[in-house]
């Protein structure tokens, strides 16, 4: 578990991420639905335009501190390339955390502590990543 290895946090007994959302964490996939057991089955059906707009909206917010973008996987990195290039935001890249590619660099990337370091450098409160 990356939260444990990065921040020495205890493994949660559930997957409720409401505490993250309350602190401003937005989790977003390129495509928001999928047919069971069929990866990318709903790709190229319109979700991409919506998620592009969400990323653009977040990136273009004026008068706010930098946003930390954790781009996990090639799809995320390609999706955000045009929007985030040369911006004031903090952009961290790693392979996707799936079982197929996590061993190529997601494990040990320490993005949770890096996000907090960037937030604190911008004068913002760090995220309490502990899921209780």
C-alpha positions as semicolon CSV with decimal commas, in nm:
position;residue;x (nm);y (nm);z (nm)
1;X;0,000;0,000;0,000
2;X;0,151;0,327;-0,114
3;X;0,000;0,537;0,165
4;X;0,175;0,315;0,418
5;X;0,512;0,314;0,243
6;X;0,505;0,686;0,168
7;X;0,351;0,832;0,483
8;X;0,349;0,540;0,730
9;X;-0,031;0,543;0,740
10;X;-0,235;0,246;0,854
11;X;-0,424;0,044;0,595
12;X;-0,795;0,130;0,603
13;X;-1,064;-0,132;0,639
14;X;-1,279;0,034;0,369
15;X;-1,251;0,244;0,053
16;X;-1,459;0,548;0,153
17;X;-1,269;0,852;0,024
18;X;-1,511;1,121;0,146
19;X;-1,242;1,271;0,372
20;X;-1,020;1,324;0,070
21;X;-1,302;1,493;-0,122
22;X;-1,377;1,722;0,173
23;X;-1,015;1,839;0,157
24;X;-1,034;1,919;-0,214
25;X;-0,909;1,593;-0,366
26;X;-1,075;1,516;-0,699
27;X;-1,030;1,167;-0,842
28;X;-1,100;1,155;-1,213
29;X;-1,065;0,886;-1,477
30;X;-1,059;0,967;-1,848
31;X;-1,377;0,760;-1,894
32;X;-1,625;0,741;-1,608
33;X;-1,809;0,417;-1,684
34;X;-1,711;0,073;-1,805
35;X;-1,884;-0,255;-1,880
36;X;-1,798;-0,510;-1,610
37;X;-1,467;-0,687;-1,676
38;X;-1,414;-0,496;-2,004
39;X;-1,149;-0,226;-1,967
40;X;-1,202;0,079;-2,191
41;X;-1,536;-0,058;-2,312
42;X;-1,693;0,289;-2,290
43;X;-1,398;0,479;-2,437
44;X;-1,471;0,712;-2,729
45;X;-1,836;0,747;-2,633
46;X;-1,828;1,106;-2,511
47;X;-1,675;1,085;-2,165
48;X;-1,344;1,221;-2,289
49;X;-1,495;1,560;-2,378
50;X;-1,645;1,590;-2,032
51;X;-1,329;1,491;-1,845
52;X;-1,120;1,722;-2,068
53;X;-1,353;2,006;-1,968
54;X;-1,318;1,920;-1,598
55;X;-0,938;1,926;-1,619
56;X;-0,944;2,251;-1,816
57;X;-1,181;2,412;-1,564
58;X;-0,969;2,312;-1,266
59;X;-0,645;2,419;-1,437
60;X;-0,782;2,758;-1,544
61;X;-0,925;2,869;-1,210
62;X;-0,797;3,221;-1,161
63;X;-0,682;3,371;-0,836
64;X;-0,614;3,041;-0,669
65;X;-0,304;2,866;-0,547
66;X;-0,146;2,601;-0,764
67;X;-0,327;2,270;-0,800
68;X;-0,139;1,943;-0,763
69;X;-0,215;1,702;-1,046
70;X;-0,118;1,337;-0,994
71;X;-0,121;1,187;-1,341
72;X;-0,111;0,812;-1,310
73;X;-0,079;0,629;-1,638
74;X;-0,021;0,722;-1,998
75;X;-0,385;0,808;-2,062
76;X;-0,388;1,065;-1,780
77;X;-0,057;1,211;-1,888
78;X;-0,168;1,248;-2,250
79;X;-0,505;1,390;-2,148
80;X;-0,356;1,667;-1,938
81;X;-0,055;1,751;-2,158
82;X;-0,218;2,033;-2,353
83;X;-0,394;2,183;-2,055
84;X;-0,114;2,173;-1,800
85;X;0,194;2,249;-2,005
86;X;0,373;2,557;-1,871
87;X;0,116;2,631;-1,603
88;X;0,161;2,735;-1,243
89;X;0,042;2,395;-1,124
90;X;0,241;2,106;-0,983
91;X;0,227;1,804;-1,211
92;X;0,353;1,464;-1,092
93;X;0,371;1,163;-1,328
94;X;0,384;0,791;-1,255
95;X;0,276;0,470;-1,425
96;X;-0,083;0,362;-1,365
97;X;-0,133;0,184;-1,029
98;X;-0,291;-0,120;-1,194
99;X;-0,134;-0,459;-1,148
100;X;-0,008;-0,449;-1,505
101;X;0,217;-0,146;-1,469
102;X;0,246;-0,041;-1,104
103;X;0,579;-0,220;-1,063
104;X;0,732;0,004;-1,334
105;X;0,738;0,311;-1,110
106;X;0,409;0,370;-0,934
107;X;0,529;0,173;-0,634
108;X;0,759;0,404;-0,443
109;X;0,677;0,725;-0,635
110;X;0,576;0,892;-0,305
111;X;0,320;1,116;-0,472
112;X;0,119;1,161;-0,152
113;X;0,407;1,324;0,037
114;X;0,516;1,513;-0,277
115;X;0,165;1,658;-0,312
116;X;0,173;1,774;0,049
117;X;0,516;1,930;0,005
118;X;0,390;2,124;-0,298
119;X;0,075;2,237;-0,118
120;X;0,272;2,360;0,182
121;X;0,517;2,543;-0,046
122;X;0,214;2,726;-0,191
123;X;0,094;2,820;0,159
124;X;-0,188;2,565;0,159
125;X;-0,277;2,301;0,416
126;X;-0,146;1,953;0,338
127;X;-0,391;1,673;0,271
128;X;-0,459;1,435;0,558
129;X;-0,434;1,119;0,350
130;X;-0,527;0,883;0,636
131;X;-0,849;0,700;0,557
132;X;-1,027;0,625;0,884
